[in-house]
XYZ file of C-alpha atoms in Angstrom:
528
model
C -43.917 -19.184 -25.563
C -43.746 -22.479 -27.270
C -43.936 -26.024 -26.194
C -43.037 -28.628 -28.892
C -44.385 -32.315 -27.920
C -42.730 -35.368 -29.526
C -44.201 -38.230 -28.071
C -47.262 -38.887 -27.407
C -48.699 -37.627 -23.545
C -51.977 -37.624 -22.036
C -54.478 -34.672 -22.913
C -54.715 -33.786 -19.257
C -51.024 -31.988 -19.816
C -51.583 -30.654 -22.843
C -54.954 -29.173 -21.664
C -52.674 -27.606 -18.988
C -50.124 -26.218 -20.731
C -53.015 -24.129 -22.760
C -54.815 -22.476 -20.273
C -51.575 -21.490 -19.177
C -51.206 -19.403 -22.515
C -48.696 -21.606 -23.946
C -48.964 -22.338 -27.817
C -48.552 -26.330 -27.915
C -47.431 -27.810 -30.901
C -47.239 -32.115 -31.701
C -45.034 -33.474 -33.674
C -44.895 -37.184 -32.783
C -43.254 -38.627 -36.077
C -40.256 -35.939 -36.531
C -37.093 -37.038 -36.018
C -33.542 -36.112 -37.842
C -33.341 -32.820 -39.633
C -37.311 -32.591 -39.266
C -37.008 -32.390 -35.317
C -33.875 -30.427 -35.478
C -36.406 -27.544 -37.604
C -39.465 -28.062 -35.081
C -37.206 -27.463 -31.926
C -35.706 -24.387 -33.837
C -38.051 -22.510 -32.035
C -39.348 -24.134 -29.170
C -39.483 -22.729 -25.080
C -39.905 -26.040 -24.249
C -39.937 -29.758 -24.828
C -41.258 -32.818 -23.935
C -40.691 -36.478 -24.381
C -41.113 -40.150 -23.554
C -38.690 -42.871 -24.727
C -39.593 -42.469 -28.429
C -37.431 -38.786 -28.757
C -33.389 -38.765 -28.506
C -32.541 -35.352 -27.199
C -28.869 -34.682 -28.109
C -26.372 -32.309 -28.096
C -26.932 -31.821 -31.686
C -31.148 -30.869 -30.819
C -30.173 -29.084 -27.706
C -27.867 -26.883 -29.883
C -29.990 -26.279 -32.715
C -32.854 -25.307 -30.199
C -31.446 -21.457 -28.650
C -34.701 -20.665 -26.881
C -34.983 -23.948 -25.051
C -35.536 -23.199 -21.482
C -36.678 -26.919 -20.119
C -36.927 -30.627 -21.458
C -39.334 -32.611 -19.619
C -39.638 -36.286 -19.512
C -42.860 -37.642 -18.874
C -41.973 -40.434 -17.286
C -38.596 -41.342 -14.917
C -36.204 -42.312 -17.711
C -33.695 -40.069 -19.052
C -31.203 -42.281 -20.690
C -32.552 -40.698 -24.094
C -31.651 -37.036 -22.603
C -28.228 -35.833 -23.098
C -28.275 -34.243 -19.578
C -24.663 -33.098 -19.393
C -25.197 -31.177 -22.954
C -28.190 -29.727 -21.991
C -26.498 -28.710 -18.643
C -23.912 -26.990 -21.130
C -27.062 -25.279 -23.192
C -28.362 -23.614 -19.478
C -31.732 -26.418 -20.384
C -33.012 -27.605 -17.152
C -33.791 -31.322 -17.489
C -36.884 -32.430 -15.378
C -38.240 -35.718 -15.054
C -41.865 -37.083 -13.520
C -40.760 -39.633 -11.273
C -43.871 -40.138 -9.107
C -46.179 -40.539 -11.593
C -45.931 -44.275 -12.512
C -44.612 -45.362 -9.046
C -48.202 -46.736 -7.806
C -48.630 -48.207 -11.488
C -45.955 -49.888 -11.652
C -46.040 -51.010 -8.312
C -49.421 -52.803 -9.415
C -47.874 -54.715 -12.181
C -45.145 -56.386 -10.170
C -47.772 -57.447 -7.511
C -49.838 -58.333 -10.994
C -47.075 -60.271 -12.280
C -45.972 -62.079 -8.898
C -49.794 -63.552 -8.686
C -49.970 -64.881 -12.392
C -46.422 -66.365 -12.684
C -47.155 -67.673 -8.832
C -50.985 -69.368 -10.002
C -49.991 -70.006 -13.334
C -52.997 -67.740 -14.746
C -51.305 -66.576 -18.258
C -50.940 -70.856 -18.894
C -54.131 -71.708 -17.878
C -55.968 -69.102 -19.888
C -54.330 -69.946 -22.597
C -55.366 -74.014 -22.556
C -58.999 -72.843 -21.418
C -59.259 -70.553 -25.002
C -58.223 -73.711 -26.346
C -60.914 -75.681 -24.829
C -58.771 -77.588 -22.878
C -60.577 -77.758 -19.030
C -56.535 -78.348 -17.518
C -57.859 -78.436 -13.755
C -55.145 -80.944 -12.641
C -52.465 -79.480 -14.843
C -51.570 -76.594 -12.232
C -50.428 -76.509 -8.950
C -50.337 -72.925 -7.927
C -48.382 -70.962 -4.788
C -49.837 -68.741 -2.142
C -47.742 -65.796 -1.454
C -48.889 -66.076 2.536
C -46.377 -66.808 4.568
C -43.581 -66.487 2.097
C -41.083 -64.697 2.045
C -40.601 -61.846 -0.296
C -36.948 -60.375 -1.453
C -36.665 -56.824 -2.874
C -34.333 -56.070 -4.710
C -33.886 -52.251 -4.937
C -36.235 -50.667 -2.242
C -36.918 -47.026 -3.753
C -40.042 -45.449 -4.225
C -41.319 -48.819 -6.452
C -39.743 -51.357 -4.388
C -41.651 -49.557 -1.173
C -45.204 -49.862 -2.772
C -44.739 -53.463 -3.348
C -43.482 -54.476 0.137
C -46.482 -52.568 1.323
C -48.864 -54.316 -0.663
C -47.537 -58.171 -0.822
C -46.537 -57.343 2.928
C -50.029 -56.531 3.677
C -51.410 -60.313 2.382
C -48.623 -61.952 4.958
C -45.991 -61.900 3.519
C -42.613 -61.457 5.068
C -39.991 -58.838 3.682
C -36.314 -58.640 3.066
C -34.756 -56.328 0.657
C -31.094 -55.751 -0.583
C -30.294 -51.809 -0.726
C -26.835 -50.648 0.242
C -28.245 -47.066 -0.012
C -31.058 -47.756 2.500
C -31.395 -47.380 6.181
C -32.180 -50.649 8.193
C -35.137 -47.823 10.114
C -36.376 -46.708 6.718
C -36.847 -50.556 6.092
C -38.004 -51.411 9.346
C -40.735 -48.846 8.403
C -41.653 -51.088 5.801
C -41.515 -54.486 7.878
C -38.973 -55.059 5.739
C -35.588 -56.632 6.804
C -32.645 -55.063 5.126
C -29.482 -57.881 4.378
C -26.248 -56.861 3.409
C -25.744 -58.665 0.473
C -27.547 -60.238 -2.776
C -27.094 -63.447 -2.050
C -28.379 -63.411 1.292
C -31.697 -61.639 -0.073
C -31.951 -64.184 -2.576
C -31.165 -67.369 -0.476
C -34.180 -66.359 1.955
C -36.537 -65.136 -0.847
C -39.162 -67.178 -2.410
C -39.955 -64.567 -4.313
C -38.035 -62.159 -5.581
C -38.907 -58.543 -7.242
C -36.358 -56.388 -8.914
C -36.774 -52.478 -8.446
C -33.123 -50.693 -9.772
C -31.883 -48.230 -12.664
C -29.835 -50.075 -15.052
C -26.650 -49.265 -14.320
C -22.758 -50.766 -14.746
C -23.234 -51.877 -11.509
C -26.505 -53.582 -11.925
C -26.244 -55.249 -15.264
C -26.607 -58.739 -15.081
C -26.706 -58.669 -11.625
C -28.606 -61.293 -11.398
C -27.437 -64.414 -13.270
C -26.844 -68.075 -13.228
C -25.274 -68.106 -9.829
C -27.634 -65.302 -8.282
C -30.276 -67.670 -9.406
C -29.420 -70.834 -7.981
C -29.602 -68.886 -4.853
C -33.572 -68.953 -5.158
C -33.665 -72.276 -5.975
C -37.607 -73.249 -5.927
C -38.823 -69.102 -6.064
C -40.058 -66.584 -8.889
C -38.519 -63.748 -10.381
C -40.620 -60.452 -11.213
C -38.527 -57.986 -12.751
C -40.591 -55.081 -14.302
C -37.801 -52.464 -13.438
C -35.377 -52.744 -16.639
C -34.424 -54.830 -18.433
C -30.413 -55.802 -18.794
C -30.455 -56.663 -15.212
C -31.409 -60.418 -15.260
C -29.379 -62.378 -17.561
C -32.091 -63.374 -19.845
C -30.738 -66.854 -20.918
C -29.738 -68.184 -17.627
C -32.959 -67.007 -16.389
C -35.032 -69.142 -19.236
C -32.657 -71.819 -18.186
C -33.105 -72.058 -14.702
C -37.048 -72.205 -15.738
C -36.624 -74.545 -18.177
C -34.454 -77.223 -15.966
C -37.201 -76.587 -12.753
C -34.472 -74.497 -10.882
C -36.780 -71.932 -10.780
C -40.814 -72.282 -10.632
C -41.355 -69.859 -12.610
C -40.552 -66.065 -13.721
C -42.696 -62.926 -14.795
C -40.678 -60.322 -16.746
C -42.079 -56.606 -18.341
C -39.142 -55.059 -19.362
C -36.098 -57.012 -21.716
C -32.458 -56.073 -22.411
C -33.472 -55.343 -26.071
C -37.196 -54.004 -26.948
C -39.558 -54.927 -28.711
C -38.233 -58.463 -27.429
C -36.945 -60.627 -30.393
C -38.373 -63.365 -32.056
C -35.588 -65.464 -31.195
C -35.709 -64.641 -27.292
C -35.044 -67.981 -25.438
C -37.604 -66.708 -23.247
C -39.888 -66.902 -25.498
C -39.356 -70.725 -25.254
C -40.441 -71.266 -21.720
C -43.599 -71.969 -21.162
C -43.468 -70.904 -17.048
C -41.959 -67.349 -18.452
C -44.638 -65.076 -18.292
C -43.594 -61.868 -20.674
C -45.621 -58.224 -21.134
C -44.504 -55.727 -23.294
C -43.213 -53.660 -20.864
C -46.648 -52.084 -19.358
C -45.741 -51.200 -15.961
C -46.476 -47.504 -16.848
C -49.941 -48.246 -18.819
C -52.424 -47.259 -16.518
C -54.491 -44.199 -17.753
C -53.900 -42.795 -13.972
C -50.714 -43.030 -14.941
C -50.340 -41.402 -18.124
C -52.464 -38.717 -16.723
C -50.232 -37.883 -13.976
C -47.208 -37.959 -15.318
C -48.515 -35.394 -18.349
C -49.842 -33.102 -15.335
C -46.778 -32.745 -13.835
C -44.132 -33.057 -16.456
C -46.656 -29.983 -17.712
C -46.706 -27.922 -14.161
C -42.736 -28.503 -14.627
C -42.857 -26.264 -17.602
C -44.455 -24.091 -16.117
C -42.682 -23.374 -13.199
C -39.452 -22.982 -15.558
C -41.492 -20.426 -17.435
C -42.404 -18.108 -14.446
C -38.725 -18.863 -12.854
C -39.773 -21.056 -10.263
C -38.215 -23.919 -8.566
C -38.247 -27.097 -10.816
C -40.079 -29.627 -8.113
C -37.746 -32.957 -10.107
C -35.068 -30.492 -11.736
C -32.208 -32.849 -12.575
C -29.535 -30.573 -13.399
C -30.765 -27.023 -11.927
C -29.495 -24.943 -8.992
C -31.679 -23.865 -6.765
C -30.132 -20.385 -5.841
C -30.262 -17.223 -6.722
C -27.462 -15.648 -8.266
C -25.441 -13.710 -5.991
C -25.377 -16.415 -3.545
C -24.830 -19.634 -5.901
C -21.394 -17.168 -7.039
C -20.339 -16.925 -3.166
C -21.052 -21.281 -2.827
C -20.256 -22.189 -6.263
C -16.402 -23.208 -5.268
C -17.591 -25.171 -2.199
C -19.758 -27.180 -4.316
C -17.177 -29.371 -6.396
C -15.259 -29.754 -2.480
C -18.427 -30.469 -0.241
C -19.289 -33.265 -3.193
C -15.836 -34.820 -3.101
C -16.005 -34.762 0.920
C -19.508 -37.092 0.239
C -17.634 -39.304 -1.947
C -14.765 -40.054 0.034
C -16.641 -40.574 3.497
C -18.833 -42.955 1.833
C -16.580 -44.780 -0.244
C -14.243 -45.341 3.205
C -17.640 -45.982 5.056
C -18.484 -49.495 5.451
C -21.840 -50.119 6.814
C -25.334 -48.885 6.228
C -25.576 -45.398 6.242
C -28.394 -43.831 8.311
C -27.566 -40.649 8.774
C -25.392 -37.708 6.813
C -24.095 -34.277 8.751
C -22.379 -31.675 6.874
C -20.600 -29.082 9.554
C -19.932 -25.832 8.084
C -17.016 -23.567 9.908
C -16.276 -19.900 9.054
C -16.774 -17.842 6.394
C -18.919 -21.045 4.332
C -20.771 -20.868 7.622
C -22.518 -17.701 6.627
C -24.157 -18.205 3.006
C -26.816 -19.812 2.345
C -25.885 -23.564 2.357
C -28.702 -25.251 1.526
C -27.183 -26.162 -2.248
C -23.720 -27.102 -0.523
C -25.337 -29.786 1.409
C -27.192 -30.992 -1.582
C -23.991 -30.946 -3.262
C -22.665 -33.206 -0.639
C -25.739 -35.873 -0.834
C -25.078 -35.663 -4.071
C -21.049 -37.297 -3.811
C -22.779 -39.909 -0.848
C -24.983 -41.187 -3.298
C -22.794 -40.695 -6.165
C -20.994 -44.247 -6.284
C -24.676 -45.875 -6.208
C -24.421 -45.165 -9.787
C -28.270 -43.493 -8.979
C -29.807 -41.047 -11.077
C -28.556 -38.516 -8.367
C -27.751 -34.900 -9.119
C -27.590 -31.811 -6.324
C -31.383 -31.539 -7.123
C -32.743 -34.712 -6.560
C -30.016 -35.842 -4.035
C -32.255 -34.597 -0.840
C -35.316 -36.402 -2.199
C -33.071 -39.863 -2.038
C -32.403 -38.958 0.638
C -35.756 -38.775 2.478
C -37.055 -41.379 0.181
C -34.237 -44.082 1.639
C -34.818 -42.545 5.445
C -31.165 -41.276 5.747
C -31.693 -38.361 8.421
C -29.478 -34.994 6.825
C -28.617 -32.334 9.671
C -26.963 -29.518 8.977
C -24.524 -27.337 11.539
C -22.558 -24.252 11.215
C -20.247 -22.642 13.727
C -18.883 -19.193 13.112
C -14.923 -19.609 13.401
C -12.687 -22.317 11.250
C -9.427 -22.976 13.285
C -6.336 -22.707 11.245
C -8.774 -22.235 7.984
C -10.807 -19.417 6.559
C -13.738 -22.513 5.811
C -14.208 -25.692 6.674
C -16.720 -28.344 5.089
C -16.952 -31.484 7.137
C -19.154 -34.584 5.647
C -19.960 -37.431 8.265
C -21.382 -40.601 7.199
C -23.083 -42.931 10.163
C -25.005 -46.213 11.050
C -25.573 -44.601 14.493
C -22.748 -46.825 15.840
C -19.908 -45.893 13.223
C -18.556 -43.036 11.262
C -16.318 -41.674 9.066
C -15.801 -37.866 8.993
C -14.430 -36.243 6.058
C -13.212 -32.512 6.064
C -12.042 -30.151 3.572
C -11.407 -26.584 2.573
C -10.894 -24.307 -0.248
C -7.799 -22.284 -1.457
C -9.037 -19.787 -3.925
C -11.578 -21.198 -6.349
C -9.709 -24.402 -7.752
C -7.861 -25.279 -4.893
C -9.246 -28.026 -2.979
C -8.110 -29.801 -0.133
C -8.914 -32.658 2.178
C -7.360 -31.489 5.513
C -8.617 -34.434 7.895
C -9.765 -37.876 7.534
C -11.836 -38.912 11.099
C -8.869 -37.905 13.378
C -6.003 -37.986 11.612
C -5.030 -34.586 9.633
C -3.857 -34.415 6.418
C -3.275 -31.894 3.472
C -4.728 -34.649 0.275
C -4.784 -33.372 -3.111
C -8.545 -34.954 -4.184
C -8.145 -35.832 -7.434
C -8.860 -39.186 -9.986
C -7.354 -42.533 -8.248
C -6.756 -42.177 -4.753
C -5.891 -45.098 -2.388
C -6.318 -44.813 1.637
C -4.463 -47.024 3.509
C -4.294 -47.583 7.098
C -1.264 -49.036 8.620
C 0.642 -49.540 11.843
C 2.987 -46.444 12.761
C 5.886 -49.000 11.417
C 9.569 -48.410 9.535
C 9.147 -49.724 6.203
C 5.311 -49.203 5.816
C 5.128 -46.454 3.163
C 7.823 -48.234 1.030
C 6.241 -51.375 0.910
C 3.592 -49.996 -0.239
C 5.542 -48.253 -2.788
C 6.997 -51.168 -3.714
C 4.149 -53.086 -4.439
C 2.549 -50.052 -6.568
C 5.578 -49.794 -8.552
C 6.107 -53.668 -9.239
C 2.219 -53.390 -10.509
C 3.891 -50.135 -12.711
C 1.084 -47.735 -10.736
C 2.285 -44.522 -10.343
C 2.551 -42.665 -7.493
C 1.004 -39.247 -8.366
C 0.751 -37.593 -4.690
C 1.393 -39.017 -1.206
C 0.087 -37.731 1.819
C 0.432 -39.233 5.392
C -0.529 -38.794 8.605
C -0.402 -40.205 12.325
C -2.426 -39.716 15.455
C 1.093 -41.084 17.845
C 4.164 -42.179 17.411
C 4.108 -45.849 17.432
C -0.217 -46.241 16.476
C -2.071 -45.912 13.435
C -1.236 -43.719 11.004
C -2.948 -42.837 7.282
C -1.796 -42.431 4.551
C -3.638 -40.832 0.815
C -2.081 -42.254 -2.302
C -3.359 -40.191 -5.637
C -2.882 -42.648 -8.216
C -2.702 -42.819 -12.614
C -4.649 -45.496 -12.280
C -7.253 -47.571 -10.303
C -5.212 -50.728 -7.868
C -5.947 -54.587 -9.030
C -7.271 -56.519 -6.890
C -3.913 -58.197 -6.719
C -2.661 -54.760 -5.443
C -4.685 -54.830 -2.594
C -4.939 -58.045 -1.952
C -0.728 -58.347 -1.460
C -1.124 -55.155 0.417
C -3.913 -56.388 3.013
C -1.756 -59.666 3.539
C 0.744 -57.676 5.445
C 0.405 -57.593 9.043
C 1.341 -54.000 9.198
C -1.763 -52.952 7.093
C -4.444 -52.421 9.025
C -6.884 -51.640 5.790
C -7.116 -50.066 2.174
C -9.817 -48.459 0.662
C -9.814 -47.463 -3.360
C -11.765 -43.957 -3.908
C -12.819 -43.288 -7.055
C -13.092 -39.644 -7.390
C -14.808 -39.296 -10.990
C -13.254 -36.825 -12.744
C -10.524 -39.088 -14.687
């Protein structure tokens, strides 16, 4: 079998992949028709950044069985197409993490002491003693922003030379960051206002871009920023600014919104910006380890074994994953409604199985499940890897079955908790396309779960449903579906709205003002 390499990796993996008896072939220039000839006949690929797999490579490559990244970025890796192609997708996650790590601490202590500046005048021959005031990190406080796998090694470390931790996660537990001496806030703007320093540790995602601009930054108002996560999360001009006007002390970046950074970069400009072209994964421990395993991946997919960082692979054998398969869409969609009416930090996630589901092997289901909890995070987070956030964030998952399903030949239940609060979710199947949400914590319903839905609770009052009506119809959203429910006559009742399109914030706001409204949550399903 045949493993094409595009971009450059370590020798360590390469060595690997030989004395397993693969034939290795690099080809770290091809790229158009050339790459779409050297994949022709290829078992397996890897990449870094440099390669784009797409559809149009995944289709002109019939043999592939795996991609691997060597490295934890797959924006260049059509996933979904190569889903479509039966190409497993695996990344190396873990083997930049203490790397990386290093660099931000790096980067904190030179933009904190100046050291890049000072250097710089000393090469010069310019003995600038008095010029610099430095900062010691002891004693300070320290805000993390994204408190993953990165974000964990560098509250460890900068925690361990006295400073104090708080970090801003909404998919962490407050025990996982208690674990960590860390103390988790609900909000950015809390994390930043305490921070004196602050270190960024997300994806890139809609959510995240420019999450941090010229307001976010006033917040830390005397600090440092360290972002060496991605770039396109700090706006990059109001960041320069706040330097430049003394808002800010100073800032260390790695990674930029556009790479190689331009010439004209306004950071560029400021001489208490300290910039690296993006070397948080240039260690050669690094490299080395993410070669290794990106190789031991291909492997694995070779001799039909699990896939340790699989991103798009199920994890069952055939005859079972045929019997699951149509709980796997409906335990997913259970996830994503619990959490999206869940308000809190989640510590734990149980998924209940009840008759006939209760017998399979669920393992998958569950995952499937993690998978919809994490899902509006906007994470890298597939059935795969969901189980792995899970543990990483210190969200316990328990898992109970009982043998009989009243009224229902299954039942999937998905419960979201802080330890105090909850929202359960439960749902069954009707044939294999036929889902259903038959309960929402105690009040049961029969919901369609599908694109736009809108869950409002409301006094048991005349004149409830219709107001709402009205309002959706003066904002011309249509009512697709409307399901409602009550636990007595005269108390709360619930109510599921599908929807053609999302609510304004005018919507819900008009809604809310009511005194009969008790609360409304939009749920974006995903599939519209």
């Amino acid at each position: 079998m045949k493993v094409l390499v595009t971009d450059p990796i370590a020798d360590a993996g390469l060595a690997r992949l030989r004395e397993a008896g693969y034939e290795v072939e690099t080809a770290y220039d091809v790229e158009g028709d050339a790459l779409l000839d050297a994949v022709a006949d290829a078992h397996g690929l890897i990449v870094r950044s440099g390669t784009e797999v797409t559809e149009e490579v995944l289709a002109a490559a019939e043999n592939l069985v795996i991609v691997g990244r060597a490295g934890i970025g797959v924006d260049n890796i059509d996933i979904e197409a190569a889903t479509d192609h039966g190409v497993i997708v695996a990344n190396a996650p873990e083997g930049n993490v203490r790397a990386a790590a290093e660099h931000s601490v790096a980067m904190a202590f030179a933009t904190a002491r100046s050291i890049p500046q000072a250097h710089n005048l000393l090469k010069q021959g310019q003995w600038a003693k008095s010029e610099f005031l430095g900062t010691e990190v002891n004693n300070k406080t320290l805000g993390v922003v994204g408190f993953g796998r990165v974000g964990q090694e560098v509250a460890k470390r900068l925690g361990n030379l006295g400073m104090d931790i708080v970090t801003f996660d909404p998919y962490i537990s407050e025990e996982r960051a208690k674990q960590f001496g860390a103390d988790l806030v609900d909000d950015l703007e809390d994390c930043l206002a305490r921070a004196d320093f602050v270190t960024i540790h997300t994806p890139l995602t809609s959510e995240t871009e420019n999450m941090i601009g010229e307001e976010e930054l006033a917040q830390l108002e005397g600090g440092y920023v360290v972002n060496c996560a991605r770039g396109g999360i700090v706006d990059e001009p109001a960041l320069a600014e706040a330097v430049e006007d003394g808002i800010l002390k100073g800032a260390a970046l790695d990674v930029f919104g556009e790479e190689p950074l331009p010439e004209d970069s306004p950071l560029l400009d400021v001489e208490d910006v300290i910039v690296t072209p993006h070397l948080g994964a240039s260690t050669e421990a690094a490299q080395e380890n993410v070669a290794t395993s990106t190789a031991d991946q291909v492997v694995a997919a070779f001799n039909g074994e699990p896939v340790a960082n699989a991103l798009n692979a199920p994890s069952l054998d055939e005859a079972t994953f045929d019997r699951v398969a149509p709980y796997l869409d409906l335990a997913d969609t259970a996830g994503r409604i619990a959490v999206q009416l869940f308000d809190g930090h989640m510590s734990s996630v149980e998924v209940t199985y009840a008759g006939d589901i209760a017998q399979e092997d669920v393992e998958y289901v569950t995952a499937s499940a993690l998978k919809g909890v994490f899902a509006p995070s906007e994470l890298q987070v597939n059935a795969v890897n969901a189980p792995q956030i899970a543990e990483e964030r210190g969200i316990d998952v328990t898992e109970s079955k009982t043998s009989t399903a009243r009224d229902y030949q299954s039942l999937i239940t998905v419960t979201v908790s802080d330890g105090a609060e909850s929202v359960s979710v439960r749902g069954t199947q009707f044939g294999d396309d036929e889902a259903r949400i038959v309960s929402i914590d105690d009040h049961r319903i029969e919901a369609v779960p599908h694109g736009h839905m809108l869950v409002v609770r409301n006094k048991d009052e005349p004149g409830t449903i219709g107001f709402v009506g009205t309002v959706l119809g003066e904002h011309d959203i249509n009512i697709a579906g409307m399901f409602n429910s009550r636990e007595v006559v005269g108390g709360e009742a619930l109510s599921v709205y599908n929807l053609d399109e999302p609510p304004t914030a005018e919507v819900t706001e008009r809604l809310n003002a009511d005194d009969r409204i008790i609360s409304t949550t939009y749920v974006a399903l995903g599939d519209e």
